[in-house]
XYZ file of C-alpha atoms in Angstrom:
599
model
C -19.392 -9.088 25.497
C -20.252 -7.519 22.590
C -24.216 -6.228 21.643
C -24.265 -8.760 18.873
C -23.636 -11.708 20.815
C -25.935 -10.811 23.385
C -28.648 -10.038 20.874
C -27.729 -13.874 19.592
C -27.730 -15.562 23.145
C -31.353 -13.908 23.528
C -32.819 -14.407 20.228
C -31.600 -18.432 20.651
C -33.688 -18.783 24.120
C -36.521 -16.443 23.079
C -36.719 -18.409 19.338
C -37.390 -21.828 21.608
C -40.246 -20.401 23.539
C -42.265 -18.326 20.924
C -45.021 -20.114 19.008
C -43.927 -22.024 16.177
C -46.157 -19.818 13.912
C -44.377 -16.865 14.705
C -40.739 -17.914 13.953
C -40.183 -17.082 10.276
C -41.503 -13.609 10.911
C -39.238 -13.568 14.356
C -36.499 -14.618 12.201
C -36.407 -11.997 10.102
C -36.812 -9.319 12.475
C -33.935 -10.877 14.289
C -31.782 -10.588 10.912
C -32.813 -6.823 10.431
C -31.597 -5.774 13.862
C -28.068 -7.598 13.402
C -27.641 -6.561 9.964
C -27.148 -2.808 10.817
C -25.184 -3.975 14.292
C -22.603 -5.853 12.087
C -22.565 -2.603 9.513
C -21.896 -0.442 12.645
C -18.843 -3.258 13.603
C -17.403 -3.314 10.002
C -17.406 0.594 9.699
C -15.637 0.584 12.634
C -12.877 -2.062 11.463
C -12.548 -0.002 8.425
C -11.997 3.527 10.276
C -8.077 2.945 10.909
C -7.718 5.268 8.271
C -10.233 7.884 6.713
C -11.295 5.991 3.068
C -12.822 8.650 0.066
C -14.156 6.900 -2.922
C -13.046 8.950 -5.917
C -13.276 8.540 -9.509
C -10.932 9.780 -12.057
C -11.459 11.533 -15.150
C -10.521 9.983 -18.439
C -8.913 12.810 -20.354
C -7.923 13.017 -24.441
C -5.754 10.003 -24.925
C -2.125 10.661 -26.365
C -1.277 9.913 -29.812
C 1.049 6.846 -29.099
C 0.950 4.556 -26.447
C 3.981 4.859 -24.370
C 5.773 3.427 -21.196
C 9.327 3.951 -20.160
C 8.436 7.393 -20.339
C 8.978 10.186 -18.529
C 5.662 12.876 -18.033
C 6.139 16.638 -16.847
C 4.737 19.714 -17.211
C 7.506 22.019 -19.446
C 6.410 25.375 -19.730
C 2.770 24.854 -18.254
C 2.164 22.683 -20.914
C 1.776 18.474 -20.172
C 4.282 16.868 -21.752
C 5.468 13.389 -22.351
C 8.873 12.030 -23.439
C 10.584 9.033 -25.264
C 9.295 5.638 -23.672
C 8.770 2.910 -25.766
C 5.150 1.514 -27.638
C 3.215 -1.579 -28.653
C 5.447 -4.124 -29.315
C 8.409 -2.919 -26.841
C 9.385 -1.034 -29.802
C 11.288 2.749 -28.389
C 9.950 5.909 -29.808
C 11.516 8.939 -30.804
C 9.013 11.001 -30.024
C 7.506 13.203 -27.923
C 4.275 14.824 -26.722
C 2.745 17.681 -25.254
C -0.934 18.770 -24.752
C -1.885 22.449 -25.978
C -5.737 23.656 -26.703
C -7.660 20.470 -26.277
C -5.038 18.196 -28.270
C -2.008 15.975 -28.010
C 1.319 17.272 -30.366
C 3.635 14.639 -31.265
C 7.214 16.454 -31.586
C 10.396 14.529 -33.207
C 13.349 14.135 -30.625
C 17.031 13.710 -31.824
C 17.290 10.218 -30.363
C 15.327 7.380 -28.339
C 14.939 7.149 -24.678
C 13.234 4.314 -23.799
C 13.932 4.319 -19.278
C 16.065 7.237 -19.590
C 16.361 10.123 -17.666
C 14.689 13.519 -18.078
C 15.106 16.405 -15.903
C 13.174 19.639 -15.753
C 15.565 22.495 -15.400
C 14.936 25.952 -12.844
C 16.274 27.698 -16.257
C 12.933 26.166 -17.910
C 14.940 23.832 -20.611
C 14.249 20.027 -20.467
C 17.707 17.925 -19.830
C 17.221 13.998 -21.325
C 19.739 11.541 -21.583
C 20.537 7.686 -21.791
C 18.007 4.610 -21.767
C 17.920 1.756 -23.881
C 19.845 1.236 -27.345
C 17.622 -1.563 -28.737
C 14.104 -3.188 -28.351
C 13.192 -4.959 -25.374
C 14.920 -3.014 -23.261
C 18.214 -4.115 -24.003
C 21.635 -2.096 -23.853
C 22.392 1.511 -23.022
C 23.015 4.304 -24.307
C 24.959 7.548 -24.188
C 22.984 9.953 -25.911
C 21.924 13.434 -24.038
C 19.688 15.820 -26.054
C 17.857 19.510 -24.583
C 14.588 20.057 -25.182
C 12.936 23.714 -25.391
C 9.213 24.136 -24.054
C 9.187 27.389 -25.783
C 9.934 25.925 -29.340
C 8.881 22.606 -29.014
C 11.954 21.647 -30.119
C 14.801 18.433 -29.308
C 18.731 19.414 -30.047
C 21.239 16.666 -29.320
C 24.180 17.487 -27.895
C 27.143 16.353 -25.497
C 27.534 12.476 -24.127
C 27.412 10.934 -21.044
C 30.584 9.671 -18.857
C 28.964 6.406 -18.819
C 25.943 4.938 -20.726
C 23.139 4.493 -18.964
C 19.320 3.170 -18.927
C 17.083 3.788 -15.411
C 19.806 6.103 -13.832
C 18.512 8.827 -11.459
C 19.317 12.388 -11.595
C 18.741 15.476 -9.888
C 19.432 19.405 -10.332
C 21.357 20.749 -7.392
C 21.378 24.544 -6.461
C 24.199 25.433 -8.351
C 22.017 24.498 -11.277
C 24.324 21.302 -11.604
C 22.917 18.056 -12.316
C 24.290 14.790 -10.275
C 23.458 11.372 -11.980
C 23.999 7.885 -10.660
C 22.669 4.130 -11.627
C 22.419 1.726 -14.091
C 20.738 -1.206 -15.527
C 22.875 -4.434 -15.611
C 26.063 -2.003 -16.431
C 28.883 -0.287 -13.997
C 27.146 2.352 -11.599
C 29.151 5.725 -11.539
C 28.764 8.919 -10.147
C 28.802 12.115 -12.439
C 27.938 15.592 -13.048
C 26.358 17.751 -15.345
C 27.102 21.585 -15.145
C 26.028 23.151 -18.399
C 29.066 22.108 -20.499
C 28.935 19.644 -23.297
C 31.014 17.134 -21.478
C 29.453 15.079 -18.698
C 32.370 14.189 -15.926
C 32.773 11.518 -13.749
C 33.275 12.425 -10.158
C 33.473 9.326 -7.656
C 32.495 5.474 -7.794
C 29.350 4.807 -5.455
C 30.084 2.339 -2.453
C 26.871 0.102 -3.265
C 26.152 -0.398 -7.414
C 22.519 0.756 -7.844
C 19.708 0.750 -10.161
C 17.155 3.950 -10.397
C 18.258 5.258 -6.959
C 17.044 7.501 -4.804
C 18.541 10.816 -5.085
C 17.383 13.010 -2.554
C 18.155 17.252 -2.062
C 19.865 17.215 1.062
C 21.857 20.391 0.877
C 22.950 23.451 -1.220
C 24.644 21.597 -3.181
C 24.826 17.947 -2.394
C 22.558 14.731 -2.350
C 22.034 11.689 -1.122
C 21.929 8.696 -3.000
C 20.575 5.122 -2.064
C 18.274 2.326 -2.905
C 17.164 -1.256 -2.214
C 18.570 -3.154 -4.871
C 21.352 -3.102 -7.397
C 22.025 -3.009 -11.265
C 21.027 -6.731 -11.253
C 17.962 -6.862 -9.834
C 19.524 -8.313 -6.342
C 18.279 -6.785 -2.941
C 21.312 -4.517 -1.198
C 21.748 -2.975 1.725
C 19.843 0.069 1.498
C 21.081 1.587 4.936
C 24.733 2.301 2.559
C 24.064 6.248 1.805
C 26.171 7.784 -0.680
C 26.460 11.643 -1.297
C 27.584 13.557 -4.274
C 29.561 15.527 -1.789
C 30.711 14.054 1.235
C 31.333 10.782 2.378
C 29.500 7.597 2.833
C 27.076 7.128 6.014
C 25.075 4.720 7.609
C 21.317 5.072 8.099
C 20.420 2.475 10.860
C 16.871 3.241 10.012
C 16.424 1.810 6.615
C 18.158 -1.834 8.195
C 14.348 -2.280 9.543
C 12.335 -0.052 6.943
C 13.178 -0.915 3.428
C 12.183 1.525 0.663
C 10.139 1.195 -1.588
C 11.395 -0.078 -5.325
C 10.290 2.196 -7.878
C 10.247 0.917 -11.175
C 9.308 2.921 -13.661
C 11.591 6.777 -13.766
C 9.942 9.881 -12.064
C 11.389 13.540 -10.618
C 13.921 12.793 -8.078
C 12.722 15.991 -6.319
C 8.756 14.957 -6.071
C 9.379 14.055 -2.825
C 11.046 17.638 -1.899
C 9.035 19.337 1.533
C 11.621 21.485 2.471
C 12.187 24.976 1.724
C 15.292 25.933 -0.290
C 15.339 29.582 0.781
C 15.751 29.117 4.011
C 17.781 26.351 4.361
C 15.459 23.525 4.876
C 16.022 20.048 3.164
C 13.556 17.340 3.696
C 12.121 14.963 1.764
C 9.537 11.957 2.325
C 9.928 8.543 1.434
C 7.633 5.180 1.818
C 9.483 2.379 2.914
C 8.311 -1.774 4.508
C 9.372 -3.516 7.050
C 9.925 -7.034 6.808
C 6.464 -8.199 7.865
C 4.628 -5.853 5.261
C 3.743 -2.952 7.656
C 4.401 0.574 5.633
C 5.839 3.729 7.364
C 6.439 7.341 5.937
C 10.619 8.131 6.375
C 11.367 11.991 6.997
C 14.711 12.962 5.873
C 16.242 15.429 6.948
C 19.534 16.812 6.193
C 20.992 13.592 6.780
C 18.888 13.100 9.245
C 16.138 9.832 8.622
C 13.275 9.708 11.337
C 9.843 7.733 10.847
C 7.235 10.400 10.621
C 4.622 9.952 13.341
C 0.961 9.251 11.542
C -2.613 9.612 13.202
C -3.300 5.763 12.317
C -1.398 3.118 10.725
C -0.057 3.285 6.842
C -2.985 1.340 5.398
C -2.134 -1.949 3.391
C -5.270 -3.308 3.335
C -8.607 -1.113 2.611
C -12.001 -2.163 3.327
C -11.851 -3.407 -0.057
C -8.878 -5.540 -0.469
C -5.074 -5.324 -0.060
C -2.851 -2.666 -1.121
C 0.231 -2.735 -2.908
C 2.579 0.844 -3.431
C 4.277 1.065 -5.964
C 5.142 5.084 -6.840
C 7.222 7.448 -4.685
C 5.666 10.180 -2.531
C 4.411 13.038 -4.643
C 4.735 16.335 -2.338
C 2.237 19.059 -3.321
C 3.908 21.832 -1.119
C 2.002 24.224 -1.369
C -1.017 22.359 0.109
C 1.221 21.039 2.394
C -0.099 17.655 1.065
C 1.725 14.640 -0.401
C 0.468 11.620 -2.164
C 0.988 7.937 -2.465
C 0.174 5.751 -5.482
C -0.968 1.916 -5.205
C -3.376 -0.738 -6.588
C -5.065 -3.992 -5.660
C -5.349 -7.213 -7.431
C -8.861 -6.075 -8.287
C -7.626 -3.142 -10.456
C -8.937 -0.954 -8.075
C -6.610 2.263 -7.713
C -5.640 4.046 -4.206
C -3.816 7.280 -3.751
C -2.693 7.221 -0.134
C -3.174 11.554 0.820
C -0.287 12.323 3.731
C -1.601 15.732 5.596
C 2.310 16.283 6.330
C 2.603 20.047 6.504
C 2.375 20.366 10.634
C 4.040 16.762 11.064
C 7.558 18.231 9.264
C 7.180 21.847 11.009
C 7.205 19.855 14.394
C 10.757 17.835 13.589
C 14.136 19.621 14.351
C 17.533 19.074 12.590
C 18.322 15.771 14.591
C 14.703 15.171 16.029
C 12.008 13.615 14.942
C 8.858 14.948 14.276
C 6.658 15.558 17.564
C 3.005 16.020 15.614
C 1.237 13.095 13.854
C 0.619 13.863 9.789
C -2.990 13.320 8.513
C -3.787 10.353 6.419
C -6.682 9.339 4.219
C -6.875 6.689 1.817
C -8.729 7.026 -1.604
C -9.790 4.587 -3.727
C -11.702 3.955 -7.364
C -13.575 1.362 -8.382
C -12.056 -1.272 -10.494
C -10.599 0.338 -13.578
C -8.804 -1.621 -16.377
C -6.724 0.821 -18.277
C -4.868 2.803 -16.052
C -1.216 1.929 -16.427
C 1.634 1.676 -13.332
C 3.222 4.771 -14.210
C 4.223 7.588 -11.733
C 1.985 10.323 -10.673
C 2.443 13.760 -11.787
C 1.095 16.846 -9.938
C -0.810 18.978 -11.907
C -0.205 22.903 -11.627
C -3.678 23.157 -9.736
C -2.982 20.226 -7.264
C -4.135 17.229 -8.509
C -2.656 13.971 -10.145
C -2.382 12.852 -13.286
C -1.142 9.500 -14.856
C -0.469 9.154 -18.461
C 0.221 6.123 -20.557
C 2.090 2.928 -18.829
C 1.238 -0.442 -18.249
C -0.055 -3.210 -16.363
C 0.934 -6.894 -16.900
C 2.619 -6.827 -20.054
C 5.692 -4.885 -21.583
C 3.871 -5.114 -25.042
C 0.744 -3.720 -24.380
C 1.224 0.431 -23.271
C -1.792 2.442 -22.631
C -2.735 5.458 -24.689
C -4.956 6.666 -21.269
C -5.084 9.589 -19.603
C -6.394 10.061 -15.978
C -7.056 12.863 -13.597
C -7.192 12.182 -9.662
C -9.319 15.256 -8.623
C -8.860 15.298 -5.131
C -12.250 16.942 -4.247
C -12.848 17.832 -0.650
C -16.330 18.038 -0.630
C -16.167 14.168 -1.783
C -17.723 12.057 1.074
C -15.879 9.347 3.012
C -16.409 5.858 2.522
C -19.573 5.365 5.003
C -20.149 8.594 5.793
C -23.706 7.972 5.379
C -23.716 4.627 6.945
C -24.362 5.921 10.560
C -27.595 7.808 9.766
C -28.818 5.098 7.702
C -27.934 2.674 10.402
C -29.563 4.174 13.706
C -32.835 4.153 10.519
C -32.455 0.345 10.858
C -31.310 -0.352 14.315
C -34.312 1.864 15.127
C -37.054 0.240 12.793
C -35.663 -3.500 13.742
C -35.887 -2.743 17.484
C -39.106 -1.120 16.978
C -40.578 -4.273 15.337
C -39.080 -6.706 17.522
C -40.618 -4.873 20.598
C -43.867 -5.225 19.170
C -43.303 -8.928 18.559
C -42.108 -9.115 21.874
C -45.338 -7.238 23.353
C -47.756 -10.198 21.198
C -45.917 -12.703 22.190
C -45.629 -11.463 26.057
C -49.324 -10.616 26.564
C -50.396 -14.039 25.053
C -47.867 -15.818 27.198
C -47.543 -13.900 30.382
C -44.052 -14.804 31.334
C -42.432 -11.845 30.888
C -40.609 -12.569 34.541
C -40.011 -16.187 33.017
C -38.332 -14.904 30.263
C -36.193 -11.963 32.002
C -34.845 -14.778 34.672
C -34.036 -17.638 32.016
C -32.380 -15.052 29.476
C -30.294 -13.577 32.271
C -29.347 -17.250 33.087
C -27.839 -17.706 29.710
C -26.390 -14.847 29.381
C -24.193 -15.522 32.743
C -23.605 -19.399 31.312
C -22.225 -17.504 28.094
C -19.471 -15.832 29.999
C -18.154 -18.757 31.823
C -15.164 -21.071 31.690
C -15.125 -24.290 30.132
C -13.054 -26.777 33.293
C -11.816 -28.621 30.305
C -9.170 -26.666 29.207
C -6.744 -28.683 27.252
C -6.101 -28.234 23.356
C -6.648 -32.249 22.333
C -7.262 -34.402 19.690
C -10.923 -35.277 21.225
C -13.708 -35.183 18.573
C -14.831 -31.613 18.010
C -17.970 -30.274 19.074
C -21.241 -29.734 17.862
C -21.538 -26.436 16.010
C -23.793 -24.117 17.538
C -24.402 -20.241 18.004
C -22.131 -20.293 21.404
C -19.142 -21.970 19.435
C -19.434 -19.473 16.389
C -19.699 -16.629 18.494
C -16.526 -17.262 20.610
C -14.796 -18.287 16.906
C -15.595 -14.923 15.504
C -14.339 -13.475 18.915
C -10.904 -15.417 17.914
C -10.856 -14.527 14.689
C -11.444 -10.744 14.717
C -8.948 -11.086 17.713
C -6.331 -12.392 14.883
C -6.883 -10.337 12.553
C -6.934 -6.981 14.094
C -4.015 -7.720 16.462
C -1.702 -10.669 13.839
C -1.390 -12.644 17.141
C -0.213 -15.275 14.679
C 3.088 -13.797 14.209
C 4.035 -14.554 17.248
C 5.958 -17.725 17.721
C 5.465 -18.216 21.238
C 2.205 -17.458 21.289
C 0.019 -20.482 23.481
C -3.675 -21.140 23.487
C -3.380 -19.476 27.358
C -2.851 -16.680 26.153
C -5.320 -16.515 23.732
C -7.240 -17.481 26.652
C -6.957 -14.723 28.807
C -7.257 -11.785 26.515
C -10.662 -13.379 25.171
C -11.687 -14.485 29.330
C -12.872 -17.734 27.908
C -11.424 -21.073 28.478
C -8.915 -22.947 26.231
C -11.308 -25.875 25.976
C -14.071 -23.484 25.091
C -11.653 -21.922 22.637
C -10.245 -24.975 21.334
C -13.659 -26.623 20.982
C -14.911 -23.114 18.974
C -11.905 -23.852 16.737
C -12.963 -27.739 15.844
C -16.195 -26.701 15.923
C -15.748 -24.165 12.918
C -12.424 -25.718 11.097
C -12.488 -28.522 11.875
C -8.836 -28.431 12.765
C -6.600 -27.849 16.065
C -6.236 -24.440 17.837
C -2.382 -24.981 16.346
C -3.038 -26.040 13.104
C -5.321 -22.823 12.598
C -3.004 -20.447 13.795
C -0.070 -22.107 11.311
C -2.838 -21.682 8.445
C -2.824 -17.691 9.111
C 1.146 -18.254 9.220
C 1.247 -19.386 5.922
C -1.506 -17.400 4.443
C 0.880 -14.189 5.659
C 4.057 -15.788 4.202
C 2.271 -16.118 0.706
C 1.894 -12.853 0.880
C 4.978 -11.994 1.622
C 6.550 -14.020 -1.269
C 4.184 -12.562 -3.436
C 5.144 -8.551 -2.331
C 9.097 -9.836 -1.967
C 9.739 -13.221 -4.065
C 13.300 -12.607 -3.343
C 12.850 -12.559 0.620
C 15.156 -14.943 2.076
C 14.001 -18.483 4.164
C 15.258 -17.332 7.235
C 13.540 -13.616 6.854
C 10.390 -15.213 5.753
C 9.978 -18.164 8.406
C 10.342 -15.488 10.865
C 8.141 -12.734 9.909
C 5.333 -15.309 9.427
C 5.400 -16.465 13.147
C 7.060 -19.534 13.102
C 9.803 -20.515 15.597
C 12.121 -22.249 13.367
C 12.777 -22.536 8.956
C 11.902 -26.569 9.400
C 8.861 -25.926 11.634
C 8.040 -23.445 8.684
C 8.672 -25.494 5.524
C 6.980 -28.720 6.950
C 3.889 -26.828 7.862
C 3.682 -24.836 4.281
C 4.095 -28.098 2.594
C 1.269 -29.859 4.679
C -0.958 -26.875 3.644
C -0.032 -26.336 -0.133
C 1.688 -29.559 -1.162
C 4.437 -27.728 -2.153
C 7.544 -26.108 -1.144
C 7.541 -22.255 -0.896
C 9.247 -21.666 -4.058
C 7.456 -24.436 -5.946
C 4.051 -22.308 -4.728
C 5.781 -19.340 -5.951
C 6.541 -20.995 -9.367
C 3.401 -21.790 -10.156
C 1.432 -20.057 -12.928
């Protein structure tokens, strides 16, 4: 039993006995001792995973508002390219930031979601994207830009025409390119000629794929869903050397979708020089947990973590949405989300000793570091990828947030500071100053109230009493329709028992799971249980457990709204699809797409 609810079953009995001019005082020394305890319990809750509160810096805003862009650093210098502005107009323009100022450049051609890749010979390759407004069409177009000039020269065209394609430098200084957006996926390559050529047809058609460094001069190329939009088999791994393989891994963990374009080799942690090709990926199962993918070679192992992949913070739930951003020389990577609250997390993966641990066809043996940090809600701070900034920070320029129309003009550091505090980190001292002062004040009521009424061997034997009754087993132990009972502090006390029980462990999501069971792990009975349930529902022990069912499967419709009937009855607990759409009708009044339809 836990300190709380003994403090409760005490303070009930001792509240009947004391003087009735003493209870509002009583009562509010009561609520000062419980307030710290239930601190101390959240904190605890929350401690899965290290949380920082940050906040970043707003920086000179660029000249244009932009999205579909691509950001960099060319030269040393920040620099943004193509993209599109207010009005899902495309630009044909460029950026870059030089002694405390933005400096708009004039490129030969628009890129709105094309590609750009930073070259080892310091030039700046760009090709493809949209030919029209709103993202429509493709184009062909491949221009060079110069970081020492400042200046765009078009030249050369692309095998196929292209808008969201992925592409990577190998090291042969060769760039491979693959994907497409509602056009023919093909495979080609780039090797410092005018002329792009074609070198294989994928197996899968994808859109924005990952391309990952896998070897001296080859790559490995796969994603979640196709050209169209529609989810694929992700497991399917092309290479552009090679031939096709299976990775049984990513049949369970999906990756992530990225939307919006970013440096194929962020997620990089290997080491060139010596051989070593790894990368890191974020990928989600089908019941929303998150896991960090090594890959190695063509090797893909989950990387071991101290605690769980967060997707909920003390805060509110979590949603990724970037890919890993590897700062190797801190042997540090990062991971970009947000909440519906606007609030902004950047999920820090301690991976250095984690990948040194893992072989060629082994997985790691040493858990990576995590710690989660957050902002406060902030408005303005668009969806786009992360960049890391020469001194090891992050940086996100322009983007959006709900609408295609409206860009930002923003810029915003993530200054990952490591003197910052943690979340709480101050909680403990303050709360031993509370627990202490409450205790100390209710000892002293106790000594008044003892000395006038003399039955401090009274008291000792009756609370003792109730504590044992507290502890024991309802006979009645049947889960019936009987008229629930009266609320009291007993019945909430064994409910919030239950209901931290759910939420820490997702019980829920088990379809098999019986009110006996429930019944042993909490040592109460299943009337007591049941009764708890009616008490604070007002529902059945089953009907509460098919609410959390269909709270989860919102949620999953929401993260996936393209997650099949079968996949999502499942994951949400429930043995069957009809046992699952008859009990999300009786709780919504509508079907699961009709929910999912509505505004």
């Amino acid at each position: 039993m836990r300190m709380s609810q003994k403090i409760l079953i005490f303070a009930r009995k001792f509240y009947r006995m004391i003087d009735s001019r003493m209870r509002v005082p009583y009562i509010i020394l009561t609520l000062l001792a419980l307030l710290p305890l239930k601190a101390m319990s959240d904190n605890h809750q929350a401690a899965a995973c290290p949380e920082v509160k940050m906040s970043p810096e707003r920086l000179t805003p660029m000249n244009e508002p932009r999205a579909g862009h691509t950001t960099l650093y060319a030269n040393g210098e920040l620099t943004v390219i193509g993209g599109r502005t207010s009005g899902f107009v495309p630009v044909q323009t460029a950026e870059y930031f030089s002694n405390g100022s933005w400096h708009t450049m004039q490129m030969v051609y628009t890129h709105d979601n094309g590609t750009v890749v930073g070259l080892r010979s310091g030039q700046v390759l760009v090709f493809g994207g949209h030919s029209e407004a709103l993202g429509i069409g493709h184009t062909f177009t491949v221009e060079r830009y110069d970081p020492a000039t400042h200046t765009f020269e078009g030249f050369g065209c692309l095998d196929t025409k292209r808008s969201l394609a992925s592409a990577i430098e190998l090291d042969s200084g060769r760039v491979a390119i693959s994907g497409n957006h509602y056009y023919r996926d093909d495979i080609e390559l780039y090797d410092s000629q005018p002329a792009f050529r074609h070198i294989k047809t994928p197996t899968v058609q994808r859109r924005h794929p990952y391309m990952l460094h896998s070897a001296a001069d080859d790559a490995l190329i796969f994603a979640p869903i196709d050209t169209c939009y529609h989810p694929i088999d992700a497991s399917i791994v092309d290479r552009v050397k090679g031939s096709t393989f299976h990775a049984p891994l990513l049949t369970q963990w999906t990756p992530l979708n990225i939307e919006s374009l970013y440096d194929s080799n962020c997620a990089f942690v290997g080491d060139e020089k010596k051989g070593v090709y790894a990368n890191l990926i974020a990928a989600q199962d089908s019941c929303g947990q998150m896991a960090i993918i090594l890959v190695r070679d063509t090797v893909f192992t989950l990387l071991p973590t101290d605690v769980p992949v967060p997707t909920r913070s003390s805060l509110g739930d979590i949603t990724y949405y970037s890919p890993i951003v590897a700062d190797r020389q801190a042997g540090k990577a990062y991971l970009k989300g947000g909440d519906n609250e606007l609030r902004h997390y950047v999920l820090c993966i301690d991976y250095a000793a984690a990948v040194a641990s893992a072989e060629h066809d082994r997985p790691a043996s040493v858990p990576a570091k995590l710690t989660l940090y957050y902002t406060d809600p902030i408005p303005d701070i668009g969806n786009q990828i992360p960049v890391l900034t020469p001194d090891g920070n992050l940086l996100i320029a322009g983007g959006i947030y709900d609408s295609n129309y409206k860009p930002f003009d923003t810029v915003w550091l993530f200054r990952f500071n490591p003197e910052t505090a943690p979340a709480g980190a101050g909680l403990l001292s303050a709360t031993w100053v509370w627990l202490v002062l409450a205790v100390a004040l209710l000892l002293i009521a106790c000594a008044v109230f003892l000395v006038r009424r003399r039955q401090r061997a009274t008291i000792a034997i009756e609370t003792s009493s109730d504590l044992d009754d507290a502890t024991e087993d309802d006979p009645s132990d049947a889960d019936d329709d009987s008229e629930p009972t009266v609320y009291n502090e007993t019945a909430a006390l064994l409910f919030e028992r239950l209901d931290t029980l759910m939420t820490s462990q997702r019980l829920y999501l088990n379809s098999e799971l019986k009110l006996s069971d429930v019944s042993e792990i909490l040592k109460a009975s299943k009337r007591s249980i049941s009764d708890s349930v009616k008490a604070t529902k007002g529902c059945s022990f089953s009907q509460f457990l098919n609410n959390l069912r269909i709270e989860h499967a919102k949620q999953l419709l929401r993260d996936n709204p393209n997650i099949k009937s079968t996949v999502l009855s499942t994951a949400s607990g429930f043995a069957n699809e009809t046992s699952f759409f008859r009990n999300f009708k009786s709780v919504t009044g509508m079907t699961p797409r009709e929910w999912l339809a509505q505004p």
